[in-house]
Coordinates of N, CA and C in Angstrom, one line a residue:
Chain A
S1 N 84.6 100.1 94.7 CA 85.8 99.5 95.5 C 86.1 100.7 96.5
Q2 N 86.8 100.3 97.6 CA 87.3 101.2 98.6 C 88.3 102.0 97.9
E3 N 88.4 103.4 98.2 CA 89.5 104.2 97.7 C 90.0 105.0 99.0
L4 N 91.3 105.1 99.1 CA 91.9 105.7 100.2 C 92.9 106.8 99.5
E5 N 92.7 108.0 99.7 CA 93.6 109.1 99.0 C 94.5 109.6 100.2
Q6 N 95.8 109.7 99.9 CA 96.6 110.3 100.9 C 97.2 111.5 100.4
S7 N 97.5 112.6 101.4 CA 98.2 113.7 101.0 C 99.1 114.1 102.0
P8 N 100.3 114.8 101.7 CA 100.7 114.9 100.4 C 101.5 113.6 99.7
Q9 N 101.7 113.4 98.6 CA 102.4 112.4 98.1 C 103.9 112.1 98.6
S10 N 104.6 113.3 98.8 CA 106.0 113.2 99.2 C 106.0 114.6 100.1
L11 N 107.0 114.2 101.0 CA 107.3 115.4 102.0 C 108.7 115.3 102.2
I12 N 109.3 116.6 102.3 CA 110.7 116.7 102.7 C 110.7 117.6 103.9
V13 N 111.3 117.3 104.9 CA 111.3 118.3 106.2 C 112.6 118.1 106.7
Q14 N 112.9 119.3 107.3 CA 114.2 119.5 108.1 C 114.0 118.7 109.5
E15 N 115.1 118.0 110.0 CA 115.0 117.4 111.2 C 114.6 118.4 112.3
G16 N 113.5 117.9 113.1 CA 113.1 118.7 114.1 C 111.9 119.5 113.9
K17 N 111.4 119.3 112.5 CA 110.1 119.9 112.2 C 108.9 119.0 112.4
N18 N 107.8 119.5 112.7 CA 106.5 118.7 112.8 C 105.9 118.6 111.2
L19 N 105.1 117.6 111.2 CA 104.5 117.3 109.9 C 103.3 116.5 110.0
T20 N 102.2 116.7 109.1 CA 101.0 115.9 109.1 C 100.7 115.2 107.8
I21 N 100.3 114.0 107.8 CA 99.9 113.3 106.7 C 98.4 113.0 106.8
N22 N 97.7 113.1 105.6 CA 96.3 113.0 105.8 C 95.9 111.8 104.8
C23 N 94.8 111.2 105.3 CA 94.2 109.9 104.6 C 92.6 110.1 104.6
T24 N 92.0 110.0 103.4 CA 90.7 110.3 103.3 C 89.9 109.2 102.4
S25 N 88.8 108.6 103.1 CA 88.1 107.6 102.5 C 86.8 108.0 101.9
S26 N 86.5 107.4 100.9 CA 85.1 107.8 100.3 C 84.0 107.3 101.0
K27 N 84.3 106.3 101.8 CA 83.2 105.5 102.7 C 83.6 105.5 104.1
T28 N 82.6 105.2 104.9 CA 82.7 105.1 106.2 C 83.6 103.9 106.5
L29 N 84.6 103.9 107.6 CA 85.6 102.8 107.7 C 85.1 102.0 109.0
Y30 N 85.5 100.8 109.0 CA 85.3 100.0 110.2 C 86.5 100.2 111.0
G31 N 87.7 100.5 110.3 CA 88.8 100.8 111.0 C 89.8 101.3 110.2
L32 N 90.8 102.1 110.6 CA 91.6 102.8 109.9 C 93.1 102.5 110.5
Y33 N 94.1 102.0 109.6 CA 95.3 101.5 110.1 C 96.4 102.3 109.5
W34 N 97.4 102.7 110.1 CA 98.6 103.2 109.7 C 99.8 102.3 109.7
Y35 N 100.6 102.4 108.7 CA 101.8 101.5 108.5 C 102.9 102.4 108.0
K36 N 104.1 101.9 108.3 CA 105.4 102.7 107.8 C 106.1 101.4 107.0
Q37 N 106.6 102.0 105.8 CA 107.6 101.0 105.1 C 108.8 101.5 104.8
K38 N 109.9 100.9 105.0 CA 111.2 101.3 104.6 C 111.3 100.6 103.2
Y39 N 112.0 101.7 102.4 CA 112.1 101.4 101.1 C 112.5 99.9 100.7
G40 N 111.6 99.4 99.8 CA 111.8 97.9 99.3 C 111.6 96.7 100.4
E41 N 111.0 97.2 101.4 CA 110.7 96.3 102.6 C 109.4 96.0 102.9
G42 N 109.1 95.3 103.8 CA 107.6 95.0 104.2 C 107.0 96.2 105.1
L43 N 105.8 96.1 105.2 CA 105.3 97.2 106.1 C 105.2 96.9 107.6
I44 N 105.4 97.9 108.5 CA 105.4 97.8 109.8 C 104.0 98.5 110.3
F45 N 103.4 97.7 111.2 CA 102.2 98.4 111.8 C 102.3 99.5 112.8
L46 N 101.8 100.6 112.6 CA 102.0 101.7 113.7 C 100.8 101.7 114.7
M47 N 99.7 102.1 114.2 CA 98.6 102.2 114.9 C 97.2 102.1 114.1
M48 N 96.2 101.6 115.0 CA 94.9 101.5 114.6 C 93.7 102.2 115.2
L49 N 92.9 102.9 114.5 CA 91.8 103.6 115.1 C 90.5 103.0 114.6
Q50 N 89.6 102.9 115.6 CA 88.4 102.3 115.2 C 87.1 103.3 115.5
K51 N 87.2 104.1 116.5 CA 86.2 104.9 116.9 C 86.2 106.2 116.4
G52 N 85.0 106.9 116.1 CA 85.0 108.1 115.6 C 85.5 109.2 116.8
G53 N 86.5 110.1 116.3 CA 87.0 110.9 117.3 C 88.2 110.5 118.1
E54 N 88.7 109.2 117.7 CA 89.6 108.5 118.5 C 91.1 109.1 118.2
E55 N 91.9 109.1 119.1 CA 93.2 109.5 119.0 C 94.2 108.7 119.8
K56 N 95.4 108.3 119.0 CA 96.3 107.4 119.6 C 97.7 108.0 119.4
S57 N 98.5 107.9 120.4 CA 99.9 108.2 120.2 C 100.9 107.2 120.6
H58 N 102.1 107.3 119.9 CA 103.2 106.2 120.3 C 104.4 107.1 120.0
E59 N 105.2 107.4 121.1 CA 106.4 108.2 120.9 C 105.8 109.4 120.4
K60 N 106.6 109.8 119.2 CA 106.3 111.2 118.7 C 105.4 111.2 117.5
I61 N 104.6 110.0 117.6 CA 103.7 110.0 116.4 C 102.2 109.8 116.9
T62 N 101.3 110.7 116.3 CA 99.9 110.8 116.8 C 99.0 110.8 115.7
A63 N 98.0 109.7 115.8 CA 97.0 109.6 114.8 C 95.6 109.8 115.4
K64 N 94.7 110.4 114.5 CA 93.4 110.8 114.7 C 92.5 110.3 113.8
L65 N 91.3 109.9 114.2 CA 90.1 109.6 113.2 C 89.0 110.5 113.5
D66 N 88.5 111.1 112.3 CA 87.5 112.2 112.6 C 86.2 111.3 113.1
E67 N 85.1 112.1 113.5 CA 84.0 111.7 113.9 C 83.1 110.8 113.0
K68 N 83.3 111.2 111.8 CA 82.6 110.4 110.7 C 83.2 109.2 110.2
K69 N 84.5 109.0 110.7 CA 85.2 107.9 110.5 C 85.6 107.8 108.9
Q70 N 85.8 108.8 108.2 CA 86.2 109.1 106.8 C 87.7 109.6 106.7
Q71 N 88.1 110.2 107.6 CA 89.4 110.9 107.5 C 90.2 110.8 108.7
S72 N 91.6 110.5 108.4 CA 92.6 110.4 109.4 C 93.8 111.1 109.2
S73 N 94.3 111.5 110.2 CA 95.7 112.4 110.1 C 96.7 111.5 111.0
L74 N 97.9 111.7 110.5 CA 99.1 111.2 111.2 C 100.1 112.4 111.4
H75 N 100.4 112.7 112.7 CA 101.2 113.9 112.9 C 102.4 113.4 113.6
I76 N 103.6 113.9 113.1 CA 104.8 113.5 113.8 C 105.4 114.9 114.4
T77 N 105.8 114.7 115.6 CA 106.3 115.9 116.2 C 108.0 115.7 116.3
A78 N 108.6 116.9 116.1 CA 110.2 116.8 116.1 C 110.6 115.8 115.3
S79 N 110.4 115.9 114.0 CA 111.0 114.6 113.1 C 112.5 114.4 113.2
Q80 N 112.7 113.0 113.1 CA 114.1 112.6 113.1 C 114.4 111.8 111.7
P81 N 115.7 111.6 111.4 CA 115.9 110.8 110.2 C 115.2 109.4 110.3
S82 N 115.2 108.8 111.5 CA 114.6 107.5 111.6 C 113.2 107.5 111.3
H83 N 112.5 108.5 111.1 CA 111.2 108.6 110.7 C 110.8 108.5 109.3
A84 N 112.0 108.6 108.6 CA 112.0 108.5 107.1 C 111.4 107.3 106.6
G85 N 110.7 107.3 105.5 CA 110.1 106.1 104.9 C 108.7 106.4 104.2
I86 N 108.0 105.4 103.9 CA 106.8 105.6 103.3 C 105.6 105.3 104.3
Y87 N 104.6 106.2 104.4 CA 103.5 106.0 105.4 C 102.4 105.6 104.6
L88 N 101.6 104.6 105.0 CA 100.4 104.1 104.3 C 99.3 103.9 105.3
C89 N 98.2 104.4 104.8 CA 96.9 104.2 105.7 C 96.2 103.1 105.0
G90 N 95.5 102.1 105.9 CA 94.8 101.1 105.3 C 93.6 100.8 105.9
A91 N 92.5 100.2 105.3 CA 91.1 100.1 105.6 C 90.8 98.7 105.5
D92 N 89.9 98.2 106.3 CA 89.5 97.0 106.4 C 88.0 97.0 105.9
T93 N 87.6 96.5 105.0 CA 86.2 96.6 104.5 C 85.3 95.4 104.7
G94 N 86.0 94.5 105.5 CA 85.2 93.2 105.8 C 85.8 92.1 105.0
N95 N 85.9 92.1 103.7 CA 86.4 91.2 103.0 C 87.8 91.3 102.4
Q96 N 88.1 92.7 102.2 CA 89.4 93.0 101.7 C 90.0 94.1 102.6
F97 N 91.2 94.3 102.3 CA 92.1 95.2 103.4 C 92.8 96.3 102.2
Y98 N 92.4 97.4 102.0 CA 92.8 98.3 101.0 C 93.9 99.3 101.6
F99 N 94.8 99.6 100.8 CA 95.8 100.7 101.3 C 95.8 102.0 100.4
G100 N 96.2 103.2 101.1 CA 96.1 104.3 100.4 C 97.3 104.4 99.5
T101 N 97.6 105.6 98.8 CA 98.5 105.7 97.8 C 99.9 105.9 98.5
G102 N 99.9 106.2 99.7 CA 101.3 106.4 100.3 C 101.9 107.8 100.3
T103 N 102.7 108.1 101.4 CA 103.2 109.3 101.4 C 104.8 109.1 101.9
S104 N 105.6 109.7 100.9 CA 107.0 109.3 101.0 C 107.6 110.4 101.9
L105 N 108.4 110.1 103.0 CA 108.8 111.3 103.9 C 110.3 111.0 103.8
T106 N 111.0 112.2 103.7 CA 112.4 112.4 103.7 C 112.7 113.4 104.9
V107 N 113.5 113.1 105.8 CA 114.0 113.9 106.8 C 115.4 114.3 106.6
I108 N 115.7 115.6 106.5 CA 117.1 116.1 106.4 C 117.7 116.5 107.5
P109 N 118.9 115.7 107.9 CA 119.5 115.9 109.2 C 120.0 117.5 109.2
Chain B
E1 N 112.4 90.6 112.6 CA 111.7 89.3 112.3 C 110.1 89.6 112.8
T2 N 109.2 89.6 111.9 CA 107.7 89.9 112.1 C 106.9 88.7 112.4
G3 N 107.5 87.6 112.2 CA 106.8 86.2 112.2 C 106.1 85.9 110.9
V4 N 106.3 86.7 109.8 CA 106.0 86.2 108.5 C 107.3 86.1 107.6
T5 N 107.6 85.1 107.1 CA 108.7 84.8 106.3 C 108.5 84.5 104.8
Q6 N 109.1 85.3 103.9 CA 109.0 85.3 102.6 C 110.4 84.7 101.9
T7 N 110.2 83.8 101.0 CA 111.4 83.3 100.4 C 110.8 83.2 98.8
P8 N 111.9 83.6 98.0 CA 113.2 84.0 98.0 C 112.9 85.6 98.2
R9 N 113.9 86.2 98.7 CA 113.9 87.7 98.8 C 114.0 88.4 97.5
H10 N 114.8 87.7 96.6 CA 115.1 88.3 95.3 C 114.9 87.0 94.2
L11 N 114.2 87.3 93.2 CA 114.1 86.5 92.0 C 114.1 87.0 90.7
V12 N 114.9 86.6 89.9 CA 115.1 86.9 88.5 C 114.6 85.8 87.6
M13 N 113.7 86.0 86.7 CA 113.3 84.8 86.0 C 112.9 85.5 84.7
G14 N 113.0 84.5 83.6 CA 112.8 84.7 82.2 C 111.2 84.6 82.0
M15 N 110.7 85.1 80.8 CA 109.1 84.9 80.6 C 108.6 83.6 80.5
T16 N 109.6 82.6 80.2 CA 109.0 81.4 80.0 C 109.2 80.3 81.2
N17 N 109.9 81.0 82.1 CA 110.2 80.2 83.7 C 108.9 80.1 84.2
K18 N 108.9 78.9 85.1 CA 108.0 78.6 86.1 C 108.7 78.7 87.6
K19 N 108.2 79.5 88.4 CA 108.8 79.7 89.6 C 107.7 80.0 90.8
S20 N 108.1 79.8 92.0 CA 107.1 80.1 93.1 C 107.6 80.9 94.2
L21 N 106.7 81.7 94.8 CA 107.1 82.5 96.0 C 106.4 81.8 97.2
K22 N 107.2 81.8 98.2 CA 106.6 81.1 99.4 C 106.6 82.1 100.6
C23 N 105.4 81.8 101.4 CA 105.3 82.6 102.5 C 104.8 81.8 103.7
E24 N 105.5 81.9 104.9 CA 105.1 81.1 106.0 C 104.8 82.1 107.1
Q25 N 103.9 81.8 108.0 CA 103.5 82.7 109.2 C 103.5 81.9 110.4
H26 N 104.3 82.2 111.5 CA 104.4 81.6 112.6 C 103.5 82.2 113.9
L27 N 102.4 82.9 113.5 CA 101.6 83.7 114.3 C 100.4 83.0 114.7
G28 N 100.1 82.0 114.0 CA 98.6 81.4 114.3 C 97.6 82.0 113.6
H29 N 97.7 82.8 112.8 CA 96.7 83.6 112.1 C 95.9 82.8 111.2
N30 N 94.6 83.2 111.0 CA 93.7 82.5 110.1 C 93.5 83.1 108.8
A31 N 94.1 84.1 108.5 CA 94.0 84.7 107.1 C 95.3 85.1 106.5
M32 N 95.5 85.1 105.2 CA 96.8 85.3 104.5 C 96.4 86.1 103.2
Y33 N 97.4 86.9 102.8 CA 97.2 87.8 101.8 C 98.3 87.9 100.9
W34 N 98.2 88.1 99.5 CA 99.3 88.5 98.6 C 99.0 89.7 98.1
Y35 N 99.9 90.7 98.1 CA 99.9 92.2 97.5 C 101.0 92.3 96.7
K36 N 100.7 93.2 95.7 CA 101.8 93.4 94.6 C 102.0 94.9 94.8
Q37 N 103.3 95.3 94.8 CA 103.7 96.8 94.9 C 104.6 97.1 93.9
S38 N 104.2 97.9 92.9 CA 105.0 98.3 91.8 C 105.3 100.0 92.1
A39 N 106.4 100.3 91.3 CA 106.9 101.6 91.5 C 105.7 102.7 91.3
K40 N 105.5 103.6 92.1 CA 104.7 104.7 92.1 C 103.1 104.3 91.9
K41 N 102.8 103.1 92.3 CA 101.6 102.7 92.3 C 101.1 102.3 93.7
P42 N 99.8 102.2 94.1 CA 99.4 101.9 95.4 C 99.6 100.4 95.5
L43 N 99.6 99.8 96.7 CA 99.6 98.4 97.0 C 98.4 97.7 96.3
E44 N 98.6 96.7 95.5 CA 97.4 96.1 95.0 C 97.1 94.9 95.6
L45 N 95.9 94.6 96.2 CA 95.6 93.4 96.8 C 95.3 92.3 95.7
M46 N 96.1 91.1 95.7 CA 95.8 90.0 94.7 C 95.0 89.0 95.2
F47 N 95.3 88.4 96.4 CA 94.5 87.3 96.9 C 94.4 87.3 98.3
V48 N 93.2 86.7 98.8 CA 93.0 86.7 100.3 C 92.6 85.2 100.5
Y49 N 93.1 84.7 101.5 CA 92.6 83.4 102.2 C 92.1 83.5 103.6
N50 N 90.9 83.1 103.7 CA 90.4 83.1 105.1 C 90.2 81.5 105.5
F51 N 90.8 81.2 106.5 CA 90.6 79.7 107.0 C 91.0 78.8 105.8
K52 N 92.0 79.1 105.0 CA 92.5 78.3 103.9 C 91.6 78.4 102.7
E53 N 90.5 79.2 102.7 CA 89.7 79.3 101.5 C 89.9 80.6 100.8
Q54 N 90.1 80.5 99.6 CA 90.4 81.8 98.9 C 88.9 82.6 98.9
T55 N 89.0 83.9 99.4 CA 87.8 84.5 99.4 C 87.8 85.6 98.4
E56 N 89.0 86.1 98.0 CA 89.1 87.2 97.0 C 90.1 86.9 95.9
N57 N 89.7 87.3 94.7 CA 90.6 87.3 93.7 C 90.4 88.4 92.8
N58 N 91.2 89.4 92.9 CA 91.0 90.8 92.4 C 91.4 90.9 90.9
S59 N 90.7 90.1 90.1 CA 91.0 90.2 88.7 C 92.6 90.0 88.4
V60 N 93.2 89.0 89.0 CA 94.5 88.8 88.8 C 94.6 87.9 87.6
P61 N 95.7 88.1 86.6 CA 95.9 87.2 85.6 C 96.1 85.9 85.9
S62 N 95.7 84.9 85.2 CA 95.8 83.6 85.5 C 97.3 83.0 85.5
R63 N 98.2 83.9 85.0 CA 99.6 83.4 85.0 C 100.1 83.6 86.7
F64 N 99.3 84.0 87.4 CA 99.6 84.1 88.9 C 98.5 83.0 89.6
S65 N 99.1 82.0 90.2 CA 98.3 81.0 90.8 C 98.6 80.8 92.3
P66 N 97.6 81.2 93.1 CA 97.8 81.0 94.6 C 97.6 79.7 95.0
E67 N 98.3 79.1 96.1 CA 98.0 78.1 96.8 C 98.1 78.1 98.3
C68 N 97.1 77.6 99.1 CA 97.2 77.8 100.5 C 97.1 76.3 101.1
P69 N 98.1 75.6 101.2 CA 97.7 74.2 101.7 C 97.4 74.1 103.1
N70 N 97.8 75.0 104.0 CA 97.2 75.1 105.4 C 97.2 76.4 105.8
S71 N 96.9 76.8 107.1 CA 96.8 78.0 107.5 C 98.1 78.9 107.6
S72 N 99.2 78.2 107.7 CA 100.5 78.6 107.9 C 101.4 78.9 106.6
H73 N 100.9 78.4 105.5 CA 101.6 78.6 104.3 C 100.9 79.0 103.1
L74 N 101.5 80.0 102.4 CA 100.9 80.4 101.2 C 101.9 80.6 100.1
F75 N 101.5 80.0 98.9 CA 102.4 80.1 97.7 C 101.6 81.0 96.8
L76 N 102.7 81.4 95.9 CA 102.4 82.4 94.6 C 103.1 81.7 93.6
H77 N 102.4 80.8 92.7 CA 102.9 80.1 91.7 C 103.1 81.0 90.3
L78 N 104.2 81.3 89.7 CA 104.3 82.2 88.6 C 104.6 81.4 87.3
H79 N 104.0 81.7 86.2 CA 104.4 81.1 84.9 C 104.0 82.0 83.7
T80 N 105.0 82.0 83.0 CA 104.7 82.8 81.6 C 104.4 84.4 82.0
L81 N 105.4 84.8 82.9 CA 105.2 86.3 83.3 C 105.6 87.2 82.2
Q82 N 105.2 88.5 82.5 CA 105.5 89.5 81.7 C 106.5 90.6 82.4
P83 N 107.3 91.3 81.6 CA 108.1 92.3 82.3 C 107.4 93.2 83.3
E84 N 106.2 93.5 82.8 CA 105.4 94.5 83.7 C 105.0 93.8 85.0
D85 N 105.2 92.5 85.2 CA 105.0 91.8 86.4 C 106.1 92.1 87.4
S86 N 107.1 92.6 86.9 CA 108.3 92.8 87.9 C 107.7 93.8 89.1
A87 N 108.0 93.4 90.3 CA 107.5 94.3 91.3 C 108.0 93.6 92.7
L88 N 107.6 94.1 93.8 CA 107.7 93.6 95.1 C 106.5 93.0 95.5
Y89 N 106.6 91.7 95.6 CA 105.4 90.9 96.2 C 105.4 90.7 97.7
L90 N 104.4 91.1 98.3 CA 104.2 90.9 99.8 C 103.4 90.1 100.3
C91 N 103.5 89.3 101.2 CA 102.7 88.5 101.9 C 102.4 89.2 103.4
A92 N 101.2 88.8 103.6 CA 100.8 89.2 105.0 C 99.9 88.3 105.6
S93 N 99.7 88.4 106.9 CA 98.6 87.4 107.7 C 97.9 88.4 108.7
S94 N 96.8 87.8 109.1 CA 96.1 88.4 110.3 C 95.3 87.4 110.9
Q95 N 94.7 87.8 112.0 CA 93.7 87.2 112.8 C 92.3 87.7 112.6
R96 N 91.4 87.2 111.7 CA 90.3 88.0 111.4 C 89.1 87.5 112.3
A97 N 88.4 88.5 112.7 CA 87.3 88.3 113.7 C 86.2 87.6 112.5
Q98 N 85.2 86.9 113.2 CA 84.3 86.2 112.3 C 83.2 87.1 111.8
A99 N 82.8 88.1 112.6 CA 81.9 89.2 112.3 C 82.6 90.4 111.5
V100 N 82.1 90.8 110.6 CA 82.7 92.0 109.9 C 82.7 93.2 110.8
G101 N 83.8 93.9 111.0 CA 83.8 95.2 111.9 C 83.6 94.8 113.4
S102 N 83.8 93.5 113.7 CA 83.7 93.3 115.3 C 85.2 93.3 115.9
G103 N 86.1 93.5 115.2 CA 87.4 93.6 115.8 C 88.5 94.1 115.0
A104 N 89.6 94.2 115.6 CA 90.8 94.6 114.9 C 91.2 93.7 113.7
N105 N 91.8 94.0 112.6 CA 92.3 93.1 111.6 C 93.8 93.7 111.2
V106 N 94.7 93.5 112.1 CA 96.0 94.0 112.0 C 96.9 93.0 111.1
L107 N 97.2 93.5 110.0 CA 98.0 92.7 109.1 C 99.4 92.8 109.5
T108 N 100.1 91.6 109.5 CA 101.5 91.5 109.7 C 102.2 91.1 108.5
F109 N 103.0 91.8 108.0 CA 103.8 91.6 106.6 C 105.1 91.0 106.7
G110 N 105.5 90.2 105.8 CA 106.9 89.8 105.5 C 107.8 90.9 104.8
A111 N 108.8 90.6 104.7 CA 109.9 91.6 104.1 C 109.6 91.7 102.6
G112 N 108.9 90.8 101.8 CA 108.7 90.9 100.4 C 109.8 90.0 99.7
S113 N 109.2 89.8 98.5 CA 110.0 89.0 97.4 C 110.2 90.2 96.3
R114 N 111.4 90.5 95.9 CA 111.6 91.4 94.7 C 111.7 90.6 93.6
L115 N 110.7 90.8 92.6 CA 110.8 89.9 91.4 C 111.2 90.7 90.2
T116 N 112.1 90.3 89.5 CA 112.3 90.9 88.1 C 112.1 89.9 87.0
V117 N 111.3 90.3 86.0 CA 111.1 89.3 84.8 C 111.8 89.9 83.7
L118 N 112.6 89.1 83.0 CA 113.3 89.7 81.9 C 112.6 89.2 80.6

């Protein structure tokens, strides 16, 4: 089965600091998806990466996919309290859509 | 509002009750999913329906019974549940490409149904 490992499991940062979340797959991915979840709510789509070496940005969030398409990073610049939540990476294997273990982010004002 | 609506948002049931969770999508998608999210555990994929046909059943106990009457509606029928089944149940939909890996498969999620089994 597809496994996605995320690190760190949790992160506490001061407002204004930069941070990075990593997602590693045991297999080459068709596509890597990043989602954000507010506690107890549904997941909100952030970005999708499909090509090796691809990088995308939206506001202060940048996601990258490595050349081998097995590892992705999510980088937040100048974090704000609104960035707090759980970040999950997901992968489509063709028949199923798996998610990583999640990273809980707390931003202290 | 994401276009995927789940009801009820909260449900408390006894172990002998029968209840159902409902999911409706207004996005014209051709695939729907049920996920289970328990505390401190990864999201668990339970069922997948492509074009109303169930394509995946990840060893889910028979006390969970999915139903997909059309491409816009998905139900999860619950009966004789256990306390460990208490969790957030998330529904999602997507527009899947016919060929694997040929296109994006962005899942759109509902807000979830919080289930407590007493």
